[in-house]
CSV table of C-alpha atoms in Angstrom, one decimal:
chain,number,residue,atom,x,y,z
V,1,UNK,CA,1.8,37.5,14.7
V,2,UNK,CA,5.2,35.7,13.3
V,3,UNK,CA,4.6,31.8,13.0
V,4,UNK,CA,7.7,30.9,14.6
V,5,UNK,CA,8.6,31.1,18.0
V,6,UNK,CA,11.3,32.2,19.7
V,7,UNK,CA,13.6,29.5,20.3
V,8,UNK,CA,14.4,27.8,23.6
V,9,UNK,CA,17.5,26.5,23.4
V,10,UNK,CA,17.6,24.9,27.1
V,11,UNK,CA,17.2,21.4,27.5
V,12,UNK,CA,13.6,19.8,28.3
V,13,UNK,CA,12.8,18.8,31.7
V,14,UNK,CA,11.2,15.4,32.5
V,15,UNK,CA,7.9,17.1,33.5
V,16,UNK,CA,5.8,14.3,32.1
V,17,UNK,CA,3.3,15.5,28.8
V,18,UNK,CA,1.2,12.2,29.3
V,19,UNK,CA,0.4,10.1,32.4
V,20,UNK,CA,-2.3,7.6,31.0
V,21,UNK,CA,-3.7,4.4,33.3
V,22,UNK,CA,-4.5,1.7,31.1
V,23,UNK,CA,-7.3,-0.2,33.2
V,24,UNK,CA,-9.5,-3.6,32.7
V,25,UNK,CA,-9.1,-6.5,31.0
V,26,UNK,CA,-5.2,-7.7,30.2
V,27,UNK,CA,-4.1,-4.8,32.2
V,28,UNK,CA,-5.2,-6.1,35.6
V,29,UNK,CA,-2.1,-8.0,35.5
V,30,UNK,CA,0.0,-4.8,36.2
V,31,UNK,CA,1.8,-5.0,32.7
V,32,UNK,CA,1.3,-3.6,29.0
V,33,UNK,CA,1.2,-5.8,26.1
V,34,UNK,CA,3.5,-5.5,23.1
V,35,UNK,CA,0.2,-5.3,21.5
V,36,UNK,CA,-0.9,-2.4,22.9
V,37,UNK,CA,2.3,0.2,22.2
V,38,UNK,CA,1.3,1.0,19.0
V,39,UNK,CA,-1.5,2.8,21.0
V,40,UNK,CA,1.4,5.3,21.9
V,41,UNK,CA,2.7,6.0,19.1
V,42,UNK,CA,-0.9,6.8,17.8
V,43,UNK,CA,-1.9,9.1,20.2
V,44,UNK,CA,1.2,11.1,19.5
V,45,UNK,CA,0.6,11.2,15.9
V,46,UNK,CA,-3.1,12.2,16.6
V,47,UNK,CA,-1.8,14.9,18.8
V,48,UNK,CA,0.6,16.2,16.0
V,49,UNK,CA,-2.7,16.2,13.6
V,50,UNK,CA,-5.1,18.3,15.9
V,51,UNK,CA,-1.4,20.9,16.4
V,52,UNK,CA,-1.7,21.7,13.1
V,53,UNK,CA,-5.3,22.3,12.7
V,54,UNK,CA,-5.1,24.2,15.9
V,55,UNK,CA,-1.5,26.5,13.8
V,56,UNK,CA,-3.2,26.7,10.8
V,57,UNK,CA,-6.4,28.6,12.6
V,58,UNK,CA,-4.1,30.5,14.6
V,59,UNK,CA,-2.2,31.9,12.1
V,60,UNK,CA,-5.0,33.1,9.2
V,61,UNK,CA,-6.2,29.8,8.4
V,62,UNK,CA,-2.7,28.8,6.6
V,63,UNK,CA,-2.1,26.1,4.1
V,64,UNK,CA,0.9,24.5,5.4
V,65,UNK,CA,2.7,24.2,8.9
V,66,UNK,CA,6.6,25.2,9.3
V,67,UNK,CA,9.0,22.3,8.1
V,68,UNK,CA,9.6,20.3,10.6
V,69,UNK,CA,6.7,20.9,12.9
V,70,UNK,CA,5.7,17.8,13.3
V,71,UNK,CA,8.9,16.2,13.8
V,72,UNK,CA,9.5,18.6,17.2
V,73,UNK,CA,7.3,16.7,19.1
V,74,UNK,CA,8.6,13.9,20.1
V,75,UNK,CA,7.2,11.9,23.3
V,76,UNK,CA,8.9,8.7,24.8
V,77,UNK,CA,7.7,6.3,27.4
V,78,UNK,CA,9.6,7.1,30.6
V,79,UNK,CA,8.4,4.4,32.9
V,80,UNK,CA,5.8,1.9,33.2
V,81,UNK,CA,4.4,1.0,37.2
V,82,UNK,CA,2.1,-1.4,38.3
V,83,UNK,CA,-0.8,-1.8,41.1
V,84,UNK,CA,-4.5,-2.6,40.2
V,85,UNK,CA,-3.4,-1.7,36.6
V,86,UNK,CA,-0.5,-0.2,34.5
V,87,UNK,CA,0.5,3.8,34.3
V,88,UNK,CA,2.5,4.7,31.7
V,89,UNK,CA,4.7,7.9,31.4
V,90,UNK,CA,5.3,9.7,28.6
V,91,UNK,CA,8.1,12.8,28.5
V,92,UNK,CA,9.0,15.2,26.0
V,93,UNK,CA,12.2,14.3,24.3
V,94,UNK,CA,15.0,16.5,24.0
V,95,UNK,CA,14.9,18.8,21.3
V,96,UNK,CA,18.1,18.4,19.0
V,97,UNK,CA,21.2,20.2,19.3
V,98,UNK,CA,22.6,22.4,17.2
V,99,UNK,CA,25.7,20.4,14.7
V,100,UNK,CA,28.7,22.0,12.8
V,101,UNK,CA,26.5,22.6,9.9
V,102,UNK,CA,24.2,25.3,11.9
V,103,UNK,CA,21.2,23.1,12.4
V,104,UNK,CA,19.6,25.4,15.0
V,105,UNK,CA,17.1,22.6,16.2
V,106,UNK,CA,12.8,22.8,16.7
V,107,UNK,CA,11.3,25.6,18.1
V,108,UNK,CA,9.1,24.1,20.8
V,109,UNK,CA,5.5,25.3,20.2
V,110,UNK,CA,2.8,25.3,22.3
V,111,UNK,CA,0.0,24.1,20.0
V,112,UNK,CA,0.8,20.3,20.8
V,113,UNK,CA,-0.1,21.2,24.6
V,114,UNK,CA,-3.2,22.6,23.4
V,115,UNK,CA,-4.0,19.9,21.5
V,116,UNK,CA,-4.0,17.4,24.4
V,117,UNK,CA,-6.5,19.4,25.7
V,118,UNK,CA,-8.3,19.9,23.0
V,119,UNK,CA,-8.0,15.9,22.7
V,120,UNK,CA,-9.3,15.6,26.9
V,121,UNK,CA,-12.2,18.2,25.9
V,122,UNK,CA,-13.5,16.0,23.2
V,123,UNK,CA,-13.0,12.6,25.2
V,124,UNK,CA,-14.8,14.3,27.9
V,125,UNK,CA,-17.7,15.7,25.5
V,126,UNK,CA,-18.5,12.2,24.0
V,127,UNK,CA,-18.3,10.2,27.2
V,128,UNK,CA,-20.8,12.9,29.1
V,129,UNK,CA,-23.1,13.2,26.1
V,130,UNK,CA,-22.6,10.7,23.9
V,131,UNK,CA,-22.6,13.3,20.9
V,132,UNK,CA,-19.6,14.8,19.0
V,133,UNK,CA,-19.2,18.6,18.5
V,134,UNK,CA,-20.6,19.8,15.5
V,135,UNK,CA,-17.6,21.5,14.5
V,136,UNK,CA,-15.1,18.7,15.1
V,137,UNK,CA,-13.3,18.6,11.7
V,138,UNK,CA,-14.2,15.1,9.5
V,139,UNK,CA,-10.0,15.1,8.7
V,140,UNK,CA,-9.3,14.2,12.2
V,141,UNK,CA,-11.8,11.6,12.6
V,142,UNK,CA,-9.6,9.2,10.9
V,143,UNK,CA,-6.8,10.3,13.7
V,144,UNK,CA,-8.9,8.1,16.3
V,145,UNK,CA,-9.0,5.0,13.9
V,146,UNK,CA,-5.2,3.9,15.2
V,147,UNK,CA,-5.4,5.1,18.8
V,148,UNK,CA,-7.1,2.7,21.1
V,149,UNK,CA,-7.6,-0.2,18.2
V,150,UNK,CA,-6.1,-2.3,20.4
V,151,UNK,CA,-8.8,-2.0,23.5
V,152,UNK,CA,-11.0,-5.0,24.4
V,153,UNK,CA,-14.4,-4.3,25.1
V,154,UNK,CA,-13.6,-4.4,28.8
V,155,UNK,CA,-10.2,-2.0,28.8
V,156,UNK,CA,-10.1,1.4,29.1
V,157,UNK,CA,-7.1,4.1,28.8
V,158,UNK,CA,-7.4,7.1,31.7
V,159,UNK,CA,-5.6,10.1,30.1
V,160,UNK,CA,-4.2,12.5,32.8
V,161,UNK,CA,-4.2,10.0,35.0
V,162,UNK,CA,-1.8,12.4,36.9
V,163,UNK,CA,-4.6,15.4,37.4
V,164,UNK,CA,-7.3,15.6,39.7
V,165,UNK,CA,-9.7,15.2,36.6
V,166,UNK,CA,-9.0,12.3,34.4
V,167,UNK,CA,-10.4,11.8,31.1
V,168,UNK,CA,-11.8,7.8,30.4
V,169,UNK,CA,-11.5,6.6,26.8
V,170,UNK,CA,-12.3,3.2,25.6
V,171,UNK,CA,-14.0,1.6,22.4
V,172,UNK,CA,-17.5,2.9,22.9
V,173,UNK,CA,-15.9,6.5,22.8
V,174,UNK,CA,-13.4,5.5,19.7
V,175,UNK,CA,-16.2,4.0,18.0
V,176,UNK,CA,-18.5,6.9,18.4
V,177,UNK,CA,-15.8,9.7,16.9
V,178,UNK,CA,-14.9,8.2,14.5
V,179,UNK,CA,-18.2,7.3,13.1
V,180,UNK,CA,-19.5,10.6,13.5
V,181,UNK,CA,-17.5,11.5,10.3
V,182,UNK,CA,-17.2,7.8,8.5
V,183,UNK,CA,-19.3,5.0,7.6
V,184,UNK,CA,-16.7,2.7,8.9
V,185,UNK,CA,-14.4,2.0,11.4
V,186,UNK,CA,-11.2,0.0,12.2
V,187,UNK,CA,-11.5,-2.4,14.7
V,188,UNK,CA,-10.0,-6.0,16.1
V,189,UNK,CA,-10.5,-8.8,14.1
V,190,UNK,CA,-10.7,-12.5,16.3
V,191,UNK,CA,-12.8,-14.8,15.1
V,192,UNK,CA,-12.9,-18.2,13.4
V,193,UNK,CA,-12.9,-18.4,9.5
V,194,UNK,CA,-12.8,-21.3,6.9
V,195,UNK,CA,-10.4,-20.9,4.4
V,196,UNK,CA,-11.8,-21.0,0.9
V,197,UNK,CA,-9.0,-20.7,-1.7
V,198,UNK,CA,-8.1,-17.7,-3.9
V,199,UNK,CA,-5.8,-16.4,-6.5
V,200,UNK,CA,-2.5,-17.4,-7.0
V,201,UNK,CA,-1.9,-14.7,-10.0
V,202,UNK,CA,-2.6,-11.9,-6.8
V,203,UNK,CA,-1.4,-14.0,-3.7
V,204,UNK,CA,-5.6,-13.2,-2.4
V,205,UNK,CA,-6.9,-15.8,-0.1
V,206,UNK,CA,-10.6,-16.3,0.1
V,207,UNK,CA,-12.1,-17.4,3.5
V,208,UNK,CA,-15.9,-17.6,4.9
V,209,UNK,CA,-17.0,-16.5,8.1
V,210,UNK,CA,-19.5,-18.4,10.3
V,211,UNK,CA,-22.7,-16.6,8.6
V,212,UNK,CA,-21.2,-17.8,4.9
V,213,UNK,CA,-20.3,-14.3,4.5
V,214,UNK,CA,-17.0,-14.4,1.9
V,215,UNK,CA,-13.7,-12.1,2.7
V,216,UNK,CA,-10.6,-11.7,1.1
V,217,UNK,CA,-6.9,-11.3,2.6
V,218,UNK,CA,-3.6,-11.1,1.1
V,219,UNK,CA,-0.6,-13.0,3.3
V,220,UNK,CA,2.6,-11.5,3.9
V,221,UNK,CA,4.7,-13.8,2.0
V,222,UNK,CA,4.3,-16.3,-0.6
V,223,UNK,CA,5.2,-19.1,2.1
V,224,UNK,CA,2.1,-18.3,4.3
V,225,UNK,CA,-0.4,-18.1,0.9
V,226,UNK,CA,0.8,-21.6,0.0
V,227,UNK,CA,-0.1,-23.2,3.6
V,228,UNK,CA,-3.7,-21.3,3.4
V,229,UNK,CA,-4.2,-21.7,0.0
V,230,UNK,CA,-3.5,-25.6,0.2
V,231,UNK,CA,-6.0,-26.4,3.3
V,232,UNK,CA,-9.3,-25.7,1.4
V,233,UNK,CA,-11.8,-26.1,4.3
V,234,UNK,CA,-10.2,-25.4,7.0
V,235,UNK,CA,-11.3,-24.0,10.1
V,236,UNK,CA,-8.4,-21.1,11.0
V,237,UNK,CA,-8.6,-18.4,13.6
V,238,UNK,CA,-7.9,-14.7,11.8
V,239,UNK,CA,-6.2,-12.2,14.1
V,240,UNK,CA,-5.6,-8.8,13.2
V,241,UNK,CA,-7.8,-5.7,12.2
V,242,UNK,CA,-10.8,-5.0,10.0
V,243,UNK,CA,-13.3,-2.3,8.5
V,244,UNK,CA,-16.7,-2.7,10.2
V,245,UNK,CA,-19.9,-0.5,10.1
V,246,UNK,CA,-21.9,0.9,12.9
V,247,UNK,CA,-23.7,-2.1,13.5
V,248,UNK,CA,-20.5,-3.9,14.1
V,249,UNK,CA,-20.4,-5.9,10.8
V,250,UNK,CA,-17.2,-7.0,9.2
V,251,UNK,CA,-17.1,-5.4,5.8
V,252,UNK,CA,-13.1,-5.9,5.0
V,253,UNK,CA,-10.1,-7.4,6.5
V,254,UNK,CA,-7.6,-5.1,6.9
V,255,UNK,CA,-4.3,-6.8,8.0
V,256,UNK,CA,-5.1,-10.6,9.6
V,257,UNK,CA,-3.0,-13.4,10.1
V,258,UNK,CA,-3.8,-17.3,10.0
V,259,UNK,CA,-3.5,-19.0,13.4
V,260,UNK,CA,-3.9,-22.5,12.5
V,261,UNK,CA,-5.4,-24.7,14.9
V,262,UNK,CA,-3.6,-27.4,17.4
V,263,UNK,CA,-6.1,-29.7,17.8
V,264,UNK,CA,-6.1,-31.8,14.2
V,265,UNK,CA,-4.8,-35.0,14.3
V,266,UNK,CA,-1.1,-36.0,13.9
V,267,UNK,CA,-0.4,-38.1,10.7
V,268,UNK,CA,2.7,-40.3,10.2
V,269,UNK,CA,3.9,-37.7,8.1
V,270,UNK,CA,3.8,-35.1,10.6
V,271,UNK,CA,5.9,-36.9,12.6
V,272,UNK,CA,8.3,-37.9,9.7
V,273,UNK,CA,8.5,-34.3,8.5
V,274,UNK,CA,9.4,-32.9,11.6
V,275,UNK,CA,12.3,-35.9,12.0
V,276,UNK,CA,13.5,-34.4,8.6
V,277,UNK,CA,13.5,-30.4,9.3
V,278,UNK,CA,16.0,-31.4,12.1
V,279,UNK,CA,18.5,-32.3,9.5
V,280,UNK,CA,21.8,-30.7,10.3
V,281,UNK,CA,23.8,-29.1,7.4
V,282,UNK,CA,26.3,-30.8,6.1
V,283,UNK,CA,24.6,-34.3,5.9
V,284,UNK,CA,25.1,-35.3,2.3
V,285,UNK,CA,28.6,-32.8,2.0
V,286,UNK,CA,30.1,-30.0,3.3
V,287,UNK,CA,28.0,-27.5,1.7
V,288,UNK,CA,24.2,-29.1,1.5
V,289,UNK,CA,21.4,-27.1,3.6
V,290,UNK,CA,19.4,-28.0,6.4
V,291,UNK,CA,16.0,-28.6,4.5
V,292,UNK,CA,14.2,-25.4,3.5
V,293,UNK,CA,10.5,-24.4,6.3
V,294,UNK,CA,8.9,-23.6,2.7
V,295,UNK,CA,10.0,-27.1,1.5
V,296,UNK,CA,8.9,-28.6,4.4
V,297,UNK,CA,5.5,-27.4,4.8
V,298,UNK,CA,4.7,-27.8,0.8
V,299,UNK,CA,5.8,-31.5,1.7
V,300,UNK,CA,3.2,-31.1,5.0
V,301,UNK,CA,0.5,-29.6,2.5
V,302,UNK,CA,1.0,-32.1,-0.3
V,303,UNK,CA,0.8,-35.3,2.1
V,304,UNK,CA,-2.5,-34.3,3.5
V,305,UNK,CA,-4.0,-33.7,0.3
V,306,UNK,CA,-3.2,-37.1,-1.4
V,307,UNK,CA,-2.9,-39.3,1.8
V,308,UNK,CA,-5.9,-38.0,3.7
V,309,UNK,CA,-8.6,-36.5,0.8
V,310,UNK,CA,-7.1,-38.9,-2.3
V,311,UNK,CA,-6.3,-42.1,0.0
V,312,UNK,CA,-2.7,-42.7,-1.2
V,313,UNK,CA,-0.8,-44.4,1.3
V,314,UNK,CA,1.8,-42.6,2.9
V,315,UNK,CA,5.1,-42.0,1.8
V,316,UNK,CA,8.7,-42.2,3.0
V,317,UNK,CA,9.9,-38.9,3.5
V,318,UNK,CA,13.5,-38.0,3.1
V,319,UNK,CA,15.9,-34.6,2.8
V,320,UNK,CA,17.2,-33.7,-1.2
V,321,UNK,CA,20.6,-31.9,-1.0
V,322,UNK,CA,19.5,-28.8,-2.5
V,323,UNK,CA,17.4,-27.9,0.9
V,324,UNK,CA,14.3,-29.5,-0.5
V,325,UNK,CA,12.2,-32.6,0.5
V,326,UNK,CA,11.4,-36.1,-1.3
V,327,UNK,CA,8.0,-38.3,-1.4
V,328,UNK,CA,8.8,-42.2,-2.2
V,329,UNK,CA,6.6,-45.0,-3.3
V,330,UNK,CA,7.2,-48.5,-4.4
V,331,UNK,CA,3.8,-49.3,-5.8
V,332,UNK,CA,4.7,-52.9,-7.4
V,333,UNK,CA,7.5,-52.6,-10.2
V,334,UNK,CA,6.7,-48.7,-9.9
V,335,UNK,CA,9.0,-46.6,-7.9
V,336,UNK,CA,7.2,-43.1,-7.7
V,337,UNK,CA,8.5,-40.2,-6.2
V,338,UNK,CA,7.3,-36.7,-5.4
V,339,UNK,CA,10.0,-33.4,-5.3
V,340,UNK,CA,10.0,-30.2,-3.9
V,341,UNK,CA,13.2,-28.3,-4.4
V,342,UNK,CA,14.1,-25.3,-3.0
V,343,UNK,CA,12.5,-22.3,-3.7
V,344,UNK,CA,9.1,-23.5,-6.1
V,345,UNK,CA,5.7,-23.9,-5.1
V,346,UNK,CA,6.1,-27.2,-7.6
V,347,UNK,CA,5.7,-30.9,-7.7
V,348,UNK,CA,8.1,-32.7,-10.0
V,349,UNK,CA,6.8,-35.9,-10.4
V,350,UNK,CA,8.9,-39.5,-11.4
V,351,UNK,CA,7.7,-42.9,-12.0
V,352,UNK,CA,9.9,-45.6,-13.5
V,353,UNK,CA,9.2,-49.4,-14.2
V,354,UNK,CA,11.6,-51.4,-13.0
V,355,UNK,CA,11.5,-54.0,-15.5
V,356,UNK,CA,10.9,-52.2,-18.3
V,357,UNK,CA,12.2,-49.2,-17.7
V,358,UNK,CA,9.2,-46.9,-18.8
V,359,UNK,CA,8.9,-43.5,-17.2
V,360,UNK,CA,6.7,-40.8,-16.2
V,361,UNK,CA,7.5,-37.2,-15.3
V,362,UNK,CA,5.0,-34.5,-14.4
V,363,UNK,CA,5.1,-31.3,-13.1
V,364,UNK,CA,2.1,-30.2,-10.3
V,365,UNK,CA,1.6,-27.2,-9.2
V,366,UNK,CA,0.4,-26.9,-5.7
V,367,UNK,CA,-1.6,-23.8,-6.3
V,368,UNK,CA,-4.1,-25.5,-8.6
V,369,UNK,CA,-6.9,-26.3,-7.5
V,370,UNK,CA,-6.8,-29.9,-9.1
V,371,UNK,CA,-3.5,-31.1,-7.9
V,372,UNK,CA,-4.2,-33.7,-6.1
V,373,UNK,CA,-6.9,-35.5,-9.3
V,374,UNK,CA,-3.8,-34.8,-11.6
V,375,UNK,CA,-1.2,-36.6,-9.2
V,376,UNK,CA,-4.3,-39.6,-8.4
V,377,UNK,CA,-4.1,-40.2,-12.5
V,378,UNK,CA,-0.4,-40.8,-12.5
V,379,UNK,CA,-0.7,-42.9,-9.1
V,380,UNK,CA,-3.7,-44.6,-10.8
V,381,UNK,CA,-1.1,-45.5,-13.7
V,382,UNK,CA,1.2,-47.2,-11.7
V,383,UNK,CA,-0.9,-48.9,-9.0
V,384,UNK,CA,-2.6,-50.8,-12.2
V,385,UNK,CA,0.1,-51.9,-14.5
V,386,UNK,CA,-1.2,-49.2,-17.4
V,387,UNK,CA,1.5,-47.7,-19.6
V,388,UNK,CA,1.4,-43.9,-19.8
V,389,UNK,CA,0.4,-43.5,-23.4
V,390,UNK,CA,-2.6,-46.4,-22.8
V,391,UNK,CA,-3.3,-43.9,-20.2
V,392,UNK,CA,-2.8,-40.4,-21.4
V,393,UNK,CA,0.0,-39.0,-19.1
């Protein structure tokens, strides 16, 4: 038996290779999310995993597939129609044509139509009898993880929604495949969290669930670890995907982000800040910035800290030309101010007597935990008339 088939060089027709009803839930408004497409584009990859198992058997049990086996299946969503819920269409896509250098294109092999089959039969197995084949290989259990982790509890997908006999797949089905060959399984992650610190040297945020149980995540950019790492205890909402177990316990986050809530009271500051991240460029010369979103939010951070845990009184808040933002006091003969430039996850720190010309500089780092005590010793300097040496700054 040769392992490559002969090739068909005429173009594909639009005979659909999925029709799939997603159902319940979100879909009952006739639409699909942007959430949910990544669904599509891991059943496809699922169906390229099971082709290969399903070639390798078929030709003596064979290490590898051809080159490029995978990459000649390609599906695309063809159309999407509403009613009680959504139907999607999925085609094959052309295969490629042949270029100047001789590229002859992908032979079109029939094991990817046998492994949506062999994907319905399975579906169909676990939904009837709530067991998994024995045989079904542990490698393609993992396959299932991606494909449907986007399903509520109360949404299902109807593969071959086009047939007379329709195969239903929803979480209780995912969940049971893939924990027939794993101890865990990826699944949604919604829930409230309180944010608990971490580690600056690894950008790891440490939060607490509602049973005290601890988790770590890691932000996707330094910006978003500052804002989390500088609201110690505070109640967030973490959306995204984690490792559970089969009792439905949380034993990892996965991929989350920080939805912070609406519902906190507005300071002056907030107000002030929000005045300055309007600034236009060009507003101290030609080439200054509009101030920095990082700047702006260390600013937010920093003013909550001092003003509403360390009971400073609030500052006047103005634009630096270098696309950072300023914190000013006039505390007596003090005038005390508070930078963030551009690009620093620093505090630079300047108090200088009026009359006698003293002055203070100190550099903060917001990561620290202790921040705020370090900045209360310098405010406590010039709110009581002490010299710096007298008071070891």
């Amino acid at each position: 038996m040769t392992d490559r088939p002969t090739q068909d060089d005429s173009p594909l027709t639009e005979e659909s290779f999925l029709t799939a009803r997603f159902a319940g839930g979100r879909f009952d408004a006739h639409a699909i999310p942007f959430d949910v497409l990544p669904d599509l584009a891991a059943y496809r990859g699922l169906i390229v995993e099971v082709a290969k198992m399903l070639f390798k058997k078929r030709h003596n049990d064979r290490v590898r597939v051809p080159k490029g086996f995978g990459d000649s299946f390609q599906i695309g969503l063809k159309r999407v129609v509403g009613g009680h819920s959504a139907v999607v269409t999925g085609v094959r896509l052309p295969q490629l044509k042949a270029d100047v250098q001789g590229d002859l294109g992908f032979a079109h092999y029939p094991e990817f139509d046998d492994a949506k089959a062999y994907v319905d039969a399975l579906i169909r197995k676990v939904a009837t009898s709530g067991e998994v084949p024995e045989d079904f290989p542990q490698e393609l259990a993992g396959r299932f993880n991606p494909f449907g982790q986007s399903l509520r509890a109360d949404e299902y997908i109807e593969l071959g929604y086009d047939t007379a006999d329709p195969v239903r797949y929803d979480t209780f089905i995912r969940k049971r495949i893939v924990l027939s060959r794993e101890q865990t399984y990826e699944n949604a992650v919604d829930g409230l969290f309180v944010l608990d610190g971490g580690v600056s040297s690894t950008g790891t945020i440490h939060v607490k669930d509602a049973n005290g149980s601890a988790f770590d995540f890691r932000p996707l950019s330094e910006f978003e670890f500052d804002k989390a790492y500088s609201r110690h205890t505070q109640q967030v909402r973490l959306v995204g995907t984690g490792l559970y177990d089969g009792a439905e316990r949380l034993r990892r986050l996965l991929d989350v982000s920080v939805v912070y809530s609406e519902d906190e009271q507005r300071q002056a500051f907030d107000d002030r800040l929000d005045e300055v991240a309007q600034t236009e460029p060009g507003w101290y010369d030609p080439d200054t910035p509009s101030p920095s979103k990082e700047a702006i939010e260390c600013m937010r951070a920093f003013s909550k800290k001092i003003v509403l845990e360390a009971d400073i009184p609030t500052p006047s808040i103005y634009p630096l030309p270098d696309g950072g933002v300023a914190a000013e006091w006039t505390v007596g003969v003090w005038e005390l101010s508070a930078n963030i430039y551009l690009h620093t996850s620093s505090i630079e720190l300047h108090a200088v007597n009026t009359s006698t010309l003293e002055d203070i500089s100190k550099e903060l780092n917001i990561r620290s935990s202790d921040y705020a005590d370090q900045f209360r010793m310098v405010w406590d300097v010039v709110s009581s008339g002490t010299g710096s040496n007298d008071a070891g700054i």
